[in-house]
Amino acid sequence: MENTTDRIEGAARHISSRLAGRVPQVGIVLGSGLGKLADSIEDAIVIPYREIPGFPVSTAIGHKGNFIVGTLGGKTVLAMQGRFHFYEGYGMDLVTLPIRVMSRLGIKYLFVSNAAGGANPDFNVGDLMVIKDHINLMPNPLIGPNLDDFGPRFPDMTAPYDLGLIAKAEEIAASMGISLRKGVYLASTGPSYETPAEVRYFRSIGADAVGMSTVPEVIVARHCGIPVFGMSVITNKSNFDNVSEVLNDGDDVVLQADIAATKMTRLFTSLIAAL
């Protein structure tokens, strides 16, 4: 626990020294292919992960590996241009390290995004899905000694995604003419894509979208008492049957996410402005 706390504090001090006195109000985690939002951040300071003491390096496709600090929607934001995944071989303490660092730096809200497969047959490639709840099939990041300075031993997860932020996002999207889906995100370890039998099972227990990230970060954010807004970009249709015509491809996932990122950027910007 001592080492974890030291790593958090050391990384937070380094990033704080690079912020030129700015205090971030909103943390943003950008998933596969969704780094385009970072291009909309004004007066940006780029801090590569490799320069931060104790930080891992993002190795996933479509993840650049930078913190971007600047202004979006009139607020100071701290955006992760790429995240860390359990499937990269990192322990949950490192996967969720940036969330605790952002908490130390003062964020009041966390926005998370990901590229996900559509388990709901009504969903189409390019849809934006507001995450209303999740199913976690990964190790819980709070296993082990509790970090009492950040939150309680048993944090409540009745509403992991803030209901007020969801309602405001739906209102803003309607005014912009942006169509939104709403559903449950299921996180598994990856890195292999799901088999058809697994997709059918995930759907049967309530999943609308499936992916390999996000949930550990949300659990830690809620442990820290930070309200969360989450969004999945549906980048591929999950394969319900063993047919070769419906294969999953990592490069195509990034491409589809990039196409949808423009809509997500507009929505995130307006929602942040409304905070």
GROMACS .gro file of C-alpha atoms in nm:
model
  275
    1MET     CA    1   0.000   0.000   0.000
    2GLU     CA    2   0.292   0.232   0.081
    3ASN     CA    3   0.443   0.182  -0.264
    4THR     CA    4   0.109   0.242  -0.436
    5THR     CA    5   0.054   0.566  -0.246
    6ASP     CA    6   0.409   0.683  -0.316
    7ARG     CA    7   0.363   0.612  -0.687
    8ILE     CA    8   0.037   0.810  -0.695
    9GLU     CA    9   0.182   1.107  -0.509
   10GLY     CA   10   0.502   1.111  -0.716
   11ALA     CA   11   0.314   1.108  -1.046
   12ALA     CA   12   0.072   1.376  -0.924
   13ARG     CA   13   0.360   1.603  -0.819
   14HIS     CA   14   0.529   1.569  -1.157
   15ILE     CA   15   0.212   1.644  -1.353
   16SER     CA   16   0.123   1.935  -1.123
   17SER     CA   17   0.466   2.087  -1.190
   18ARG     CA   18   0.382   2.089  -1.564
   19LEU     CA   19   0.036   2.250  -1.536
   20ALA     CA   20   0.151   2.612  -1.508
   21GLY     CA   21  -0.079   2.665  -1.209
   22ARG     CA   22  -0.389   2.520  -1.374
   23VAL     CA   23  -0.619   2.297  -1.168
   24PRO     CA   24  -0.813   2.045  -1.379
   25GLN     CA   25  -1.185   2.029  -1.314
   26VAL     CA   26  -1.263   1.738  -1.545
   27GLY     CA   27  -1.069   1.421  -1.619
   28ILE     CA   28  -1.126   1.249  -1.954
   29VAL     CA   29  -1.021   0.897  -2.058
   30LEU     CA   30  -1.012   0.847  -2.434
   31GLY     CA   31  -1.038   0.492  -2.566
   32SER     CA   32  -0.922   0.318  -2.884
   33GLY     CA   33  -0.932   0.555  -3.180
   34LEU     CA   34  -1.102   0.827  -2.977
   35GLY     CA   35  -0.798   1.048  -2.923
   36LYS     CA   36  -0.936   1.297  -3.176
   37LEU     CA   37  -1.115   1.480  -2.894
   38ALA     CA   38  -0.772   1.588  -2.770
   39ASP     CA   39  -0.731   1.795  -3.087
   40SER     CA   40  -1.018   2.017  -2.966
   41ILE     CA   41  -0.846   2.103  -2.639
   42GLU     CA   42  -0.720   2.462  -2.646
   43ASP     CA   43  -0.397   2.597  -2.494
   44ALA     CA   44  -0.282   2.238  -2.467
   45ILE     CA   45   0.015   2.108  -2.272
   46VAL     CA   46   0.122   1.757  -2.375
   47ILE     CA   47   0.277   1.532  -2.111
   48PRO     CA   48   0.388   1.192  -2.247
   49TYR     CA   49   0.331   0.904  -2.005
   50ARG     CA   50   0.694   0.797  -2.045
   51GLU     CA   51   0.803   1.121  -1.874
   52ILE     CA   52   0.590   1.065  -1.563
   53PRO     CA   53   0.766   0.884  -1.275
   54GLY     CA   54   0.613   0.544  -1.202
   55PHE     CA   55   0.378   0.553  -1.500
   56PRO     CA   56   0.337   0.255  -1.734
   57VAL     CA   57   0.337   0.297  -2.113
   58SER     CA   58   0.026   0.241  -2.326
   59THR     CA   59   0.085  -0.031  -2.587
   60ALA     CA   60  -0.268  -0.077  -2.728
   61ILE     CA   61  -0.361   0.004  -3.089
   62GLY     CA   62  -0.497   0.360  -3.122
   63HIS     CA   63  -0.359   0.480  -2.786
   64LYS     CA   64  -0.098   0.758  -2.817
   65GLY     CA   65   0.008   0.762  -2.453
   66ASN     CA   66  -0.017   1.129  -2.349
   67PHE     CA   67  -0.186   1.346  -2.093
   68ILE     CA   68  -0.332   1.658  -2.256
   69VAL     CA   69  -0.399   1.954  -2.027
   70GLY     CA   70  -0.595   2.253  -2.153
   71THR     CA   71  -0.936   2.409  -2.200
   72LEU     CA   72  -1.247   2.235  -2.334
   73GLY     CA   73  -1.598   2.370  -2.300
   74GLY     CA   74  -1.460   2.660  -2.097
   75LYS     CA   75  -1.320   2.426  -1.829
   76THR     CA   76  -0.968   2.308  -1.753
   77VAL     CA   77  -0.949   1.942  -1.845
   78LEU     CA   78  -0.692   1.667  -1.807
   79ALA     CA   79  -0.737   1.412  -2.086
   80MET     CA   80  -0.576   1.072  -2.118
   81GLN     CA   81  -0.494   1.016  -2.485
   82GLY     CA   82  -0.488   0.641  -2.440
   83ARG     CA   83  -0.541   0.424  -2.135
   84PHE     CA   84  -0.385   0.115  -1.976
   85HIS     CA   85  -0.543  -0.230  -1.998
   86PHE     CA   86  -0.531  -0.541  -1.786
   87TYR     CA   87  -0.460  -0.743  -2.101
   88GLU     CA   88  -0.135  -0.551  -2.154
   89GLY     CA   89  -0.004  -0.732  -1.848
   90TYR     CA   90  -0.046  -0.445  -1.603
   91GLY     CA   91  -0.191  -0.509  -1.259
   92MET     CA   92  -0.507  -0.328  -1.160
   93ASP     CA   93  -0.305  -0.086  -0.949
   94LEU     CA   94  -0.136   0.042  -1.267
   95VAL     CA   95  -0.449   0.020  -1.485
   96THR     CA   96  -0.625   0.257  -1.246
   97LEU     CA   97  -0.323   0.464  -1.138
   98PRO     CA   98  -0.417   0.764  -1.359
   99ILE     CA   99  -0.761   0.792  -1.196
  100ARG     CA  100  -0.617   0.825  -0.848
  101VAL     CA  101  -0.355   1.068  -0.981
  102MET     CA  102  -0.629   1.281  -1.140
  103SER     CA  103  -0.819   1.268  -0.811
  104ARG     CA  104  -0.512   1.403  -0.633
  105LEU     CA  105  -0.486   1.679  -0.895
  106GLY     CA  106  -0.838   1.795  -0.809
  107ILE     CA  107  -1.078   1.673  -1.079
  108LYS     CA  108  -1.447   1.696  -0.986
  109TYR     CA  109  -1.584   1.484  -1.272
  110LEU     CA  110  -1.457   1.193  -1.482
  111PHE     CA  111  -1.562   1.130  -1.843
  112VAL     CA  112  -1.472   0.786  -1.979
  113SER     CA  113  -1.503   0.653  -2.334
  114ASN     CA  114  -1.430   0.332  -2.517
  115ALA     CA  115  -1.468   0.145  -2.843
  116ALA     CA  116  -1.704  -0.148  -2.789
  117GLY     CA  117  -1.870  -0.434  -2.971
  118GLY     CA  118  -2.247  -0.421  -3.000
  119ALA     CA  119  -2.404  -0.714  -2.815
  120ASN     CA  120  -2.750  -0.561  -2.856
  121PRO     CA  121  -2.866  -0.667  -3.205
  122ASP     CA  122  -3.049  -0.336  -3.243
  123PHE     CA  123  -2.722  -0.143  -3.225
  124ASN     CA  124  -2.530  -0.042  -3.538
  125VAL     CA  125  -2.167   0.042  -3.609
  126GLY     CA  126  -2.112   0.411  -3.532
  127ASP     CA  127  -2.380   0.434  -3.262
  128LEU     CA  128  -2.300   0.629  -2.945
  129MET     CA  129  -2.411   0.446  -2.631
  130VAL     CA  130  -2.440   0.626  -2.299
  131ILE     CA  131  -2.332   0.376  -2.033
  132LYS     CA  132  -2.605   0.346  -1.770
  133ASP     CA  133  -2.454   0.051  -1.582
  134HIS     CA  134  -2.186  -0.214  -1.619
  135ILE     CA  135  -2.102  -0.580  -1.563
  136ASN     CA  136  -1.749  -0.647  -1.442
  137LEU     CA  137  -1.575  -0.973  -1.541
  138MET     CA  138  -1.229  -0.844  -1.451
  139PRO     CA  139  -1.056  -0.849  -1.110
  140ASN     CA  140  -1.194  -0.572  -0.893
  141PRO     CA  141  -0.926  -0.298  -0.865
  142LEU     CA  142  -1.012  -0.242  -0.498
  143ILE     CA  143  -0.898  -0.591  -0.394
  144GLY     CA  144  -0.619  -0.565  -0.138
  145PRO     CA  145  -0.554  -0.315   0.140
  146ASN     CA  146  -0.792  -0.020   0.117
  147LEU     CA  147  -0.642   0.320   0.037
  148ASP     CA  148  -0.827   0.501   0.314
  149ASP     CA  149  -0.715   0.844   0.197
  150PHE     CA  150  -0.912   0.794  -0.126
  151GLY     CA  151  -1.233   0.623  -0.018
  152PRO     CA  152  -1.417   0.364   0.195
  153ARG     CA  153  -1.354  -0.009   0.209
  154PHE     CA  154  -1.696  -0.088   0.057
  155PRO     CA  155  -1.799   0.187  -0.190
  156ASP     CA  156  -2.159   0.189  -0.308
  157MET     CA  157  -2.212   0.111  -0.678
  158THR     CA  158  -2.588   0.161  -0.703
  159ALA     CA  159  -2.541   0.440  -0.959
  160PRO     CA  160  -2.183   0.416  -1.090
  161TYR     CA  161  -2.270   0.646  -1.382
  162ASP     CA  162  -2.410   0.977  -1.263
  163LEU     CA  163  -2.782   1.003  -1.334
  164GLY     CA  164  -2.776   1.381  -1.356
  165LEU     CA  165  -2.497   1.378  -1.614
  166ILE     CA  166  -2.682   1.115  -1.818
  167ALA     CA  167  -3.001   1.323  -1.820
  168LYS     CA  168  -2.809   1.637  -1.922
  169ALA     CA  169  -2.627   1.449  -2.200
  170GLU     CA  170  -2.957   1.326  -2.341
  171GLU     CA  171  -3.095   1.679  -2.335
  172ILE     CA  172  -2.789   1.822  -2.510
  173ALA     CA  173  -2.779   1.543  -2.769
  174ALA     CA  174  -3.144   1.601  -2.856
  175SER     CA  175  -3.078   1.973  -2.909
  176MET     CA  176  -2.786   1.886  -3.140
  177GLY     CA  177  -2.972   1.622  -3.335
  178ILE     CA  178  -2.733   1.351  -3.214
  179SER     CA  179  -2.895   1.012  -3.167
  180LEU     CA  180  -2.794   0.827  -2.851
  181ARG     CA  181  -2.831   0.470  -2.738
  182LYS     CA  182  -2.829   0.384  -2.369
  183GLY     CA  183  -2.720   0.052  -2.226
  184VAL     CA  184  -2.507  -0.176  -2.012
  185TYR     CA  185  -2.134  -0.218  -2.081
  186LEU     CA  186  -1.968  -0.550  -2.003
  187ALA     CA  187  -1.592  -0.559  -1.944
  188SER     CA  188  -1.392  -0.878  -1.989
  189THR     CA  189  -1.016  -0.919  -1.973
  190GLY     CA  190  -0.943  -0.966  -2.346
  191PRO     CA  191  -0.727  -0.946  -2.547
  192SER     CA  192  -0.904  -1.207  -2.759
  193TYR     CA  193  -1.240  -1.100  -2.895
  194GLU     CA  194  -1.545  -1.282  -2.766
  195THR     CA  195  -1.659  -1.614  -2.908
  196PRO     CA  196  -2.018  -1.630  -3.039
  197ALA     CA  197  -2.116  -1.842  -2.738
  198GLU     CA  198  -1.971  -1.581  -2.503
  199VAL     CA  199  -2.155  -1.300  -2.682
  200ARG     CA  200  -2.483  -1.491  -2.652
  201TYR     CA  201  -2.414  -1.542  -2.282
  202PHE     CA  202  -2.322  -1.178  -2.225
  203ARG     CA  203  -2.640  -1.068  -2.398
  204SER     CA  204  -2.847  -1.307  -2.187
  205ILE     CA  205  -2.718  -1.147  -1.865
  206GLY     CA  206  -2.797  -0.795  -1.981
  207ALA     CA  207  -2.499  -0.664  -2.181
  208ASP     CA  208  -2.564  -0.419  -2.465
  209ALA     CA  209  -2.197  -0.359  -2.546
  210VAL     CA  210  -1.878  -0.550  -2.468
  211GLY     CA  211  -1.520  -0.435  -2.429
  212MET     CA  212  -1.194  -0.473  -2.238
  213SER     CA  213  -1.160  -0.153  -2.034
  214THR     CA  214  -1.336   0.132  -1.852
  215VAL     CA  215  -1.495  -0.054  -1.560
  216PRO     CA  216  -1.182  -0.065  -1.338
  217GLU     CA  217  -1.139   0.310  -1.387
  218VAL     CA  218  -1.504   0.374  -1.302
  219ILE     CA  219  -1.486   0.163  -0.985
  220VAL     CA  220  -1.181   0.355  -0.865
  221ALA     CA  221  -1.337   0.691  -0.954
  222ARG     CA  222  -1.647   0.605  -0.753
  223HIS     CA  223  -1.423   0.488  -0.468
  224CYS     CA  224  -1.276   0.840  -0.479
  225GLY     CA  225  -1.626   0.994  -0.479
  226ILE     CA  226  -1.592   1.132  -0.833
  227PRO     CA  227  -1.911   1.144  -1.049
  228VAL     CA  228  -1.868   0.958  -1.379
  229PHE     CA  229  -2.013   0.994  -1.728
  230GLY     CA  230  -1.941   0.707  -1.967
  231MET     CA  231  -1.985   0.654  -2.339
  232SER     CA  232  -1.920   0.361  -2.573
  233VAL     CA  233  -1.874   0.398  -2.946
  234ILE     CA  234  -2.010   0.087  -3.115
  235THR     CA  235  -1.732   0.000  -3.357
  236ASN     CA  236  -1.829  -0.352  -3.457
  237LYS     CA  237  -2.123  -0.590  -3.436
  238SER     CA  238  -2.047  -0.878  -3.204
  239ASN     CA  239  -2.060  -1.218  -3.369
  240PHE     CA  240  -2.355  -1.424  -3.244
  241ASP     CA  241  -2.287  -1.712  -3.481
  242ASN     CA  242  -1.980  -1.901  -3.604
  243VAL     CA  243  -1.967  -1.747  -3.952
  244SER     CA  244  -1.648  -1.623  -4.115
  245GLU     CA  245  -1.817  -1.322  -4.274
  246VAL     CA  246  -1.842  -1.150  -3.932
  247LEU     CA  247  -1.484  -1.135  -3.807
  248ASN     CA  248  -1.348  -0.875  -3.565
  249ASP     CA  249  -1.048  -0.665  -3.670
  250GLY     CA  250  -0.855  -0.430  -3.439
  251ASP     CA  251  -0.760  -0.181  -3.711
  252ASP     CA  252  -1.121  -0.151  -3.826
  253VAL     CA  253  -1.233  -0.088  -3.468
  254VAL     CA  254  -0.996   0.211  -3.452
  255LEU     CA  255  -1.119   0.336  -3.791
  256GLN     CA  256  -1.485   0.320  -3.689
  257ALA     CA  257  -1.409   0.490  -3.359
  258ASP     CA  258  -1.234   0.773  -3.541
  259ILE     CA  259  -1.541   0.830  -3.759
  260ALA     CA  260  -1.770   0.852  -3.455
  261ALA     CA  261  -1.526   1.060  -3.249
  262THR     CA  262  -1.645   1.388  -3.403
  263LYS     CA  263  -1.997   1.343  -3.265
  264MET     CA  264  -1.863   1.235  -2.928
  265THR     CA  265  -1.634   1.538  -2.914
  266ARG     CA  266  -1.925   1.777  -2.974
  267LEU     CA  267  -2.131   1.610  -2.704
  268PHE     CA  268  -1.850   1.594  -2.447
  269THR     CA  269  -1.759   1.957  -2.509
  270SER     CA  270  -2.115   2.080  -2.458
  271LEU     CA  271  -2.169   1.861  -2.152
  272ILE     CA  272  -1.848   1.987  -1.993
  273ALA     CA  273  -1.954   2.345  -2.068
  274ALA     CA  274  -2.281   2.279  -1.883
  275LEU     CA  275  -2.113   2.158  -1.563
   0.00000   0.00000   0.00000
